[in-house]
Amino acid sequence: MIEIDGVSQVFQTSARQDHLALSNISLTIEDGAFVSILGPSGCGKSTLLYIVGGFVRPTAGVASMKGRAITGPGPDRGPVFQEFALFPWKSVLGNVMYGPRQQGIKRPDAEAQSRALIEMVGLKGFEDFYPKELSGGMKQRVALARTLAYHPEVLLMDEPFGALDAHTRTRLQNDLLNIWERDRKTVLFVTHSVEEAVFLSDKVVMMTRSPGRVREIIDIDLPRPRHRTELLLDPRYQKYIVEIERMFDDSGDDELR
Amino acid sequence: MNGRAITSDALLGMIPIVLLVAIWQALISFGYAPITLLPPPGQVFSRMVQQLLTTSFQQEIAATLFRLFTGFSIAVILGVAIGLAAAVNPTINTVVRPIVRVLAPLPKVALYPALLLLVGFGHESKILLVTFDALFPILLATYHGASTVEQKLIWSAMAAGTPPREVLFKVVLPAAAPSILTGCRIGLVISCIVVFLAEMITSTDGLGHALVTAARTFQAVDMFVPLITISLVGLILNGLLELTRSYLLRGFPEA
């Protein structure tokens, strides 16, 4: 269980003025839940994710995991970034093997596990390719495999499909759900797409724009496993989307699409 | 790039060189320069082949190469070490920055007389001068590369379990490799120039010394041989560095 308790974040702007990015956020994320953080750009949703990741220290408040305060990054929380952040000097296999090797797993075992993961994300045959030789969608598959390889308890996904075209994005959303169905890891998923949030999540945390506050938490009560084509015809799915979009319309957050 | 494209590129690149040799020959053929002062290229090249086979000339090349390599290697080690340290440690950066700013624009060859007095006429003074001159471009390129490493690469490594003290060698150094190698390339060209220059100023051996000795005794042909030899040495070394570079950076875009 992840608990975020009264977290605020203040940044200094280049003009040396204080900018309040997150204001008094409190949130509980249950084990095994797929939770999306939805908000307009600049609402601090990525910052919240970085705080849970231990990459950024909150100015006030505490984020904790399993009752222990988060003080730094750790292999129990695996990030997947929009920019992929793959190591350009390593091959696909080298990137995926990085985590297991850091965890002290012997090379042959690490390699076997990594090859299996690469196959699972649909990239069999690309083990020896370098990231620069792959498309955006393939890079993000590698990044996901690299993170899954060290068995984090929580996946921290920072607009992971934001840089991809619509078609690739849809495919990756489906594949992510299929992978998630197998072991139901806790997922914290940052996005600015209402459809993406509703399609993937058990719970959608809506945030307000600057300073970022929790505006509303909506439980998404849709059956799993979810299939896009079925959901698109499902009135409940449509209702969630319309409901959330209306809420953002009310607040004048027109940038949210 | 396929094999044929490389060959045609190489042929295109040969054109200016051939042109230069043709102009050189034309200056002599049309009587603009007396043959005793400017020997024809054919004579210089045949003399060079002849010289390359003699032990005494090979020793001159060896002396120059030894100084070049040693000076350049020390510059690479120091430049990368100091550059990395300054990029990751603010205190070291504060200490290093002013002295780099003072020394970087200084014409290092001005230190050569002092070096000669301090360490003598042997290898050491030349090696030190090469190191001094090649150090700064490598140091500055390393610092720049290491301080602009994408934060999320470091985060990804730390989340995978890399301890903070290992991030330097596991992420920062490889991520800065393109910058570092660009710095090395500049440093290598400077090293070639400087070692030759130092040998010309004061030395008892080396290619630069061979050139000055020939010039002083009006042996025009022997004057041109070391000159062409050092450019060939530079060409070969740069080619080797380029091979190393494309191997080390095989995963990087636009390398």
XYZ file of C-alpha atoms in Angstrom:
512
model
C 0.000 0.000 0.000
C 1.238 3.451 -0.917
C 0.234 6.373 1.246
C 0.677 9.973 0.249
C 0.062 12.183 3.231
C -0.184 15.970 2.972
C 2.403 16.220 0.222
C 3.245 19.671 -1.130
C 5.934 20.622 -3.591
C 7.406 24.063 -4.109
C 9.760 24.799 -6.992
C 11.947 27.823 -7.421
C 11.434 29.392 -10.818
C 14.322 30.886 -12.769
C 13.162 34.299 -11.525
C 13.756 32.944 -8.000
C 10.095 32.981 -7.158
C 8.397 30.133 -5.373
C 5.968 28.149 -7.459
C 3.557 25.836 -5.683
C 3.302 22.746 -7.903
C 1.483 20.393 -5.539
C -0.684 21.465 -2.647
C -1.497 19.190 0.257
C -2.089 15.940 -1.618
C -3.321 12.966 0.344
C -3.986 9.682 -1.385
C -3.970 5.978 -0.640
C -3.178 3.402 -3.291
C -4.185 -0.158 -2.497
C -1.997 -3.109 -3.417
C -2.793 -4.498 -6.835
C -4.828 -1.479 -7.900
C -4.480 0.214 -11.243
C -4.711 3.902 -10.413
C -4.516 6.734 -12.927
C -3.616 10.288 -12.086
C -5.444 12.469 -14.563
C -4.930 16.151 -15.002
C -4.093 18.972 -17.384
C -0.474 19.602 -18.300
C 1.362 21.508 -15.609
C -0.779 20.217 -12.748
C 2.164 18.490 -11.101
C 0.958 14.942 -11.740
C 4.386 13.783 -12.909
C 5.992 15.410 -9.882
C 3.674 13.384 -7.661
C 4.865 10.235 -9.419
C 8.530 11.248 -8.997
C 7.899 11.736 -5.276
C 6.553 8.192 -4.992
C 9.556 7.035 -7.044
C 11.876 8.710 -4.536
C 13.474 10.822 -7.287
C 12.120 14.077 -5.851
C 11.822 14.924 -2.161
C 8.542 16.626 -1.259
C 8.775 20.082 0.306
C 6.183 19.078 2.884
C 4.359 15.886 3.773
C 5.357 12.257 3.470
C 4.980 9.529 0.878
C 5.322 6.049 2.258
C 5.192 2.517 0.997
C 4.200 -0.381 3.269
C 4.359 2.031 6.180
C 7.951 3.102 5.515
C 8.715 6.634 4.383
C 10.125 6.848 0.851
C 13.584 8.455 0.965
C 15.019 7.456 -2.391
C 14.598 5.284 -5.486
C 14.441 1.527 -5.030
C 13.772 -1.582 -7.097
C 10.390 -2.037 -5.399
C 9.133 0.898 -7.507
C 9.882 0.730 -11.231
C 9.455 3.809 -13.410
C 8.516 3.884 -17.102
C 9.017 7.325 -18.643
C 7.397 9.008 -21.629
C 10.907 9.595 -23.036
C 11.723 5.843 -22.678
C 15.114 6.721 -21.112
C 16.749 3.589 -22.518
C 20.533 3.308 -22.260
C 21.678 4.116 -25.815
C 24.981 2.261 -25.363
C 23.222 -1.015 -24.558
C 21.338 -3.367 -26.854
C 17.724 -4.343 -26.173
C 18.954 -7.384 -24.251
C 21.563 -5.293 -22.418
C 18.929 -2.782 -21.347
C 16.544 -5.445 -20.057
C 19.353 -7.342 -18.315
C 20.566 -4.226 -16.510
C 18.159 -4.509 -13.563
C 18.622 -8.237 -12.869
C 22.416 -7.823 -13.066
C 22.228 -4.930 -10.590
C 20.203 -7.209 -8.330
C 23.124 -9.638 -8.329
C 21.547 -12.282 -10.546
C 24.116 -14.393 -12.414
C 24.542 -13.544 -16.080
C 23.065 -16.757 -17.587
C 19.972 -16.539 -15.375
C 19.560 -12.824 -15.979
C 19.881 -13.387 -19.706
C 17.297 -16.200 -19.746
C 14.800 -14.140 -17.755
C 15.400 -11.103 -19.936
C 14.942 -13.037 -23.164
C 11.631 -14.359 -21.843
C 10.491 -10.837 -20.985
C 11.519 -9.490 -24.375
C 9.419 -12.230 -25.930
C 6.513 -11.354 -23.636
C 6.494 -7.720 -24.768
C 6.511 -8.937 -28.366
C 10.082 -8.141 -29.348
C 11.520 -11.604 -29.956
C 14.210 -11.326 -32.600
C 15.169 -7.760 -31.618
C 17.427 -8.708 -28.685
C 20.606 -7.457 -30.332
C 19.142 -4.248 -31.762
C 20.092 -0.879 -30.315
C 17.349 1.491 -29.123
C 18.053 3.899 -32.004
C 17.081 1.159 -34.446
C 13.598 0.760 -32.949
C 10.341 2.663 -33.391
C 8.812 4.619 -30.515
C 6.357 1.857 -29.656
C 9.105 -0.750 -29.638
C 11.295 1.449 -27.436
C 8.516 1.758 -24.897
C 8.068 -2.041 -24.929
C 11.781 -2.382 -24.140
C 11.471 0.200 -21.373
C 8.550 -1.737 -19.875
C 10.491 -5.015 -20.080
C 13.553 -3.347 -18.523
C 11.455 -2.240 -15.560
C 9.530 -5.525 -15.194
C 12.872 -7.361 -15.217
C 13.723 -6.376 -11.640
C 10.248 -7.310 -10.386
C 9.085 -4.033 -8.872
C 6.016 -4.238 -6.664
C 4.727 -0.995 -8.121
C 4.908 0.298 -11.668
C 5.205 4.082 -11.944
C 4.182 5.050 -15.447
C 4.727 8.668 -16.453
C 2.586 9.315 -19.559
C 4.245 6.254 -21.067
C 2.247 6.307 -24.294
C 2.157 10.083 -24.659
C 4.799 10.212 -27.385
C 3.221 7.494 -29.542
C 0.795 7.650 -32.449
C -2.855 6.724 -31.814
C -2.630 3.232 -33.295
C 0.536 2.237 -31.428
C -0.869 3.750 -28.280
C -4.009 1.602 -28.453
C -1.993 -1.549 -29.019
C 0.315 -0.807 -26.121
C -2.631 -0.073 -23.818
C -4.101 -3.490 -24.668
C -0.776 -5.227 -24.182
C -0.171 -3.445 -20.890
C -3.536 -4.625 -19.605
C -2.814 -8.199 -20.721
C 0.536 -8.153 -18.929
C -1.011 -6.552 -15.867
C -3.783 -9.180 -15.707
C -1.137 -11.883 -15.124
C 0.269 -10.648 -11.830
C -1.799 -7.558 -10.980
C 1.028 -5.365 -9.808
C 0.119 -2.013 -8.335
C 0.228 0.565 -11.130
C 0.339 4.323 -10.758
C -0.322 5.709 -14.209
C -0.019 9.391 -15.078
C -1.943 10.558 -18.130
C -3.798 13.527 -19.537
C -6.127 11.346 -21.635
C -9.546 10.727 -20.105
C -10.204 7.680 -22.294
C -6.872 6.133 -21.440
C -7.466 6.632 -17.723
C -10.965 5.120 -17.800
C -9.992 2.224 -20.048
C -7.058 1.118 -17.884
C -7.906 1.970 -14.320
C -9.738 0.808 -11.242
C -9.560 4.300 -9.890
C -9.033 7.705 -11.500
C -7.584 10.524 -9.434
C -8.560 13.844 -11.020
C -6.281 16.762 -10.328
C -6.769 20.490 -10.640
C -4.390 22.737 -12.458
C -1.691 24.720 -10.723
C -1.382 24.282 -7.843
C -2.162 20.581 -8.229
C -4.781 19.373 -5.809
C -6.856 16.211 -5.744
C -10.170 17.244 -7.180
C -12.093 14.028 -7.290
C -11.433 10.309 -6.999
C -13.626 8.185 -9.245
C -13.916 4.419 -8.980
C -14.182 2.818 -12.389
C -16.509 -0.121 -11.976
C -16.071 -1.918 -15.267
C -15.553 -5.680 -15.650
C -12.144 -7.154 -16.366
C -10.535 -8.360 -18.525
C -11.412 -5.315 -20.579
C -11.636 -5.298 -24.332
C -11.635 -2.028 -26.156
C -14.228 -2.971 -28.767
C -16.677 -4.166 -26.113
C -16.085 -1.168 -23.879
C -16.618 1.324 -26.668
C -20.196 0.060 -26.928
C -20.672 -0.121 -23.177
C -22.883 2.753 -21.907
C -21.150 2.661 -18.496
C -17.769 3.300 -20.129
C -19.213 6.139 -22.166
C -20.846 7.601 -19.085
C -17.552 7.684 -17.143
C -15.843 9.495 -19.965
C -18.596 12.063 -20.415
C -18.847 12.596 -16.663
C -15.123 13.248 -16.278
C -14.887 15.454 -19.352
C -17.801 17.555 -18.070
C -16.100 18.015 -14.727
C -13.017 19.368 -16.475
C -15.174 21.578 -18.709
C -16.721 23.121 -15.621
C -13.345 24.036 -14.235
C -12.311 25.582 -17.552
C -9.459 23.131 -18.034
C -9.913 23.168 -21.777
C -6.400 21.871 -22.451
C -7.417 18.455 -21.251
C -7.945 16.124 -24.160
C 26.287 3.474 -46.191
C 27.216 0.759 -48.679
C 30.661 -0.116 -49.944
C 30.305 1.639 -53.279
C 29.263 4.936 -51.644
C 32.282 4.817 -49.341
C 34.603 4.234 -52.296
C 33.114 7.097 -54.293
C 33.290 9.373 -51.235
C 36.952 8.498 -50.800
C 37.580 9.268 -54.469
C 35.822 12.629 -54.181
C 37.909 13.425 -51.097
C 41.093 12.694 -53.051
C 40.364 15.457 -55.583
C 41.605 18.460 -53.515
C 44.718 16.543 -52.457
C 45.531 15.665 -56.064
C 44.846 19.277 -57.014
C 47.219 20.549 -54.344
C 50.010 18.277 -55.577
C 49.266 19.412 -59.158
C 49.579 23.090 -58.189
C 52.825 22.284 -56.406
C 54.149 20.603 -59.544
C 52.860 23.465 -61.737
C 54.712 26.075 -59.647
C 57.924 24.296 -60.523
C 57.078 23.361 -64.139
C 56.122 26.928 -65.046
C 59.189 28.326 -63.349
C 57.568 30.244 -60.485
C 59.732 28.548 -57.892
C 63.356 27.444 -58.302
C 63.791 23.675 -57.972
C 66.520 24.082 -55.337
C 64.081 25.776 -52.941
C 60.872 23.981 -53.852
C 61.610 20.413 -54.945
C 59.026 18.686 -57.191
C 56.533 16.387 -55.435
C 57.819 13.274 -57.190
C 61.304 13.840 -55.809
C 59.937 14.446 -52.300
C 57.793 11.296 -52.344
C 60.570 9.055 -53.612
C 62.904 10.529 -50.992
C 60.247 9.832 -48.365
C 59.937 6.170 -49.349
C 63.721 5.929 -49.240
C 63.867 7.654 -45.822
C 61.092 5.520 -44.325
C 63.324 2.479 -44.841
C 66.268 3.923 -42.913
C 66.622 3.239 -39.192
C 67.644 6.791 -38.376
C 64.449 8.236 -39.860
C 62.354 5.507 -38.230
C 63.890 6.561 -34.914
C 62.812 10.149 -35.542
C 59.244 8.948 -36.168
C 59.370 6.727 -33.087
C 60.517 9.642 -30.895
C 57.701 11.856 -32.143
C 55.061 9.119 -31.817
C 56.183 8.241 -28.297
C 55.840 11.866 -27.155
C 52.547 12.255 -28.958
C 51.013 9.107 -27.476
C 52.244 9.612 -23.953
C 51.242 13.270 -23.816
C 47.864 12.597 -25.391
C 47.124 9.595 -23.129
C 47.911 11.573 -19.983
C 45.673 14.375 -21.281
C 42.803 11.908 -21.875
C 43.119 10.373 -18.405
C 43.398 13.724 -16.612
C 40.817 15.480 -18.778
C 38.164 12.777 -18.375
C 38.841 12.382 -14.646
C 38.748 16.100 -13.842
C 35.832 16.761 -16.203
C 33.737 13.975 -14.668
C 34.606 14.972 -11.120
C 33.707 18.612 -11.755
C 30.422 17.647 -13.420
C 29.170 15.512 -10.538
C 30.654 17.362 -7.572
C 29.791 21.055 -7.088
C 32.715 21.620 -4.709
C 35.249 20.253 -7.190
C 33.576 22.335 -9.885
C 33.999 25.486 -7.791
C 37.672 24.691 -7.259
C 38.442 23.711 -10.862
C 36.431 26.293 -12.802
C 38.591 29.422 -12.183
C 41.904 27.742 -12.965
C 40.482 26.206 -16.150
C 39.231 29.623 -17.207
C 42.666 31.134 -16.619
C 44.696 28.380 -18.262
C 42.473 27.284 -21.157
C 42.992 30.354 -23.398
C 46.721 30.575 -22.614
C 48.994 29.702 -25.574
C 50.589 26.677 -23.965
C 53.612 26.801 -26.243
C 54.637 29.897 -24.251
C 55.258 27.516 -21.352
C 57.754 25.520 -23.390
C 60.882 27.572 -22.526
C 59.996 27.242 -18.856
C 59.413 23.498 -19.249
C 62.792 23.110 -20.947
C 64.509 24.811 -18.026
C 62.551 22.817 -15.479
C 62.614 19.294 -16.894
C 65.276 19.427 -19.586
C 65.590 18.772 -23.306
C 64.444 15.141 -23.252
C 61.032 13.581 -23.775
C 59.521 15.085 -20.633
C 59.312 18.690 -21.808
C 57.566 17.697 -25.074
C 55.209 15.264 -23.359
C 54.235 17.873 -20.790
C 53.557 20.447 -23.467
C 51.373 18.020 -25.445
C 49.483 17.128 -22.273
C 48.924 20.780 -21.380
C 47.621 21.612 -24.815
C 45.393 18.560 -25.357
C 44.029 18.582 -21.805
C 41.596 21.483 -22.003
C 39.478 20.506 -25.012
C 39.097 16.992 -23.545
C 38.333 18.312 -20.058
C 35.772 20.837 -21.266
C 34.041 18.342 -23.586
C 33.862 15.757 -20.783
C 32.486 18.305 -18.346
C 29.865 19.420 -20.826
C 28.835 15.860 -21.730
C 28.722 14.662 -18.134
C 26.739 17.619 -16.854
C 24.045 17.277 -19.528
C 23.287 13.571 -19.027
C 19.544 13.039 -19.112
C 18.246 12.883 -15.549
C 15.855 10.051 -16.356
C 18.712 7.755 -17.403
C 20.153 8.203 -13.919
C 16.750 7.683 -12.302
C 16.185 4.525 -14.341
C 19.507 3.108 -13.166
C 18.917 4.044 -9.531
C 15.448 2.493 -9.567
C 17.006 -0.703 -10.941
C 19.210 -0.816 -7.856
C 22.387 1.028 -8.860
C 23.874 2.715 -5.774
C 24.506 6.483 -6.186
C 28.298 6.092 -6.129
C 28.180 3.630 -9.045
C 25.978 5.868 -11.207
C 29.101 7.785 -12.301
C 30.666 4.813 -14.064
C 27.521 2.952 -15.048
C 25.535 5.866 -16.471
C 27.325 9.229 -16.547
C 30.551 8.030 -18.192
C 28.922 5.973 -20.977
C 26.265 8.634 -21.562
C 28.989 11.286 -21.903
C 31.032 9.122 -24.307
C 30.015 11.003 -27.490
C 31.183 14.334 -26.019
C 34.339 12.817 -24.569
C 35.333 11.302 -27.905
C 34.701 14.574 -29.728
C 37.030 16.245 -27.203
C 39.627 13.506 -27.795
C 39.487 14.096 -31.520
C 40.237 17.797 -31.093
C 42.915 16.938 -28.523
C 44.587 14.521 -30.922
C 44.866 17.072 -33.723
C 46.303 19.603 -31.270
C 48.763 16.956 -30.010
C 50.069 16.358 -33.542
C 50.628 20.076 -34.065
C 52.192 20.711 -30.685
C 54.629 17.814 -30.619
C 55.963 18.894 -34.009
C 56.169 22.516 -32.930
C 58.058 21.669 -29.729
C 60.527 19.548 -31.668
C 61.051 22.406 -34.097
C 61.776 24.877 -31.327
C 64.239 22.851 -29.305
C 64.974 19.181 -29.644
C 67.700 16.706 -30.459
C 65.482 14.304 -32.381
C 61.976 13.802 -33.743
C 60.299 14.789 -37.002
C 60.149 18.498 -36.147
C 63.856 18.501 -35.400
C 64.561 16.723 -38.703
C 62.681 19.463 -40.555
C 64.506 22.328 -38.857
C 67.908 20.690 -39.375
C 67.190 20.220 -43.088
C 65.940 23.795 -43.441
C 69.036 25.226 -41.786
C 71.279 23.348 -44.185
C 69.166 24.234 -47.254
C 68.247 20.617 -47.981
C 64.853 21.399 -49.429
C 63.844 17.806 -50.157
C 64.639 16.614 -46.644
C 62.674 19.542 -45.289
C 59.456 18.388 -46.936
C 59.741 14.727 -45.946
C 59.050 15.212 -42.186
C 56.222 17.578 -43.034
C 54.408 15.012 -45.155
C 55.239 12.261 -42.682
C 53.586 14.106 -39.777
C 50.453 14.754 -41.857
C 50.291 11.049 -42.722
C 50.769 10.163 -39.050
C 47.916 12.533 -38.174
C 45.722 11.017 -40.857
C 46.345 7.459 -39.652
C 45.840 8.325 -35.965
C 42.635 10.195 -36.713
C 41.409 7.209 -38.740
C 42.162 4.876 -35.819
C 40.343 7.173 -33.406
C 37.395 7.313 -35.785
C 37.235 3.499 -35.851
C 37.327 3.374 -32.055
C 34.650 6.051 -31.930
C 32.226 4.364 -34.285
C 32.694 1.098 -32.363
C 32.167 2.647 -28.916
C 29.245 4.787 -30.063
C 27.538 2.123 -32.180
C 24.338 2.465 -30.156
C 24.164 6.255 -30.183
C 22.080 8.169 -32.711
C 24.005 10.407 -35.158
C 27.396 8.871 -34.357
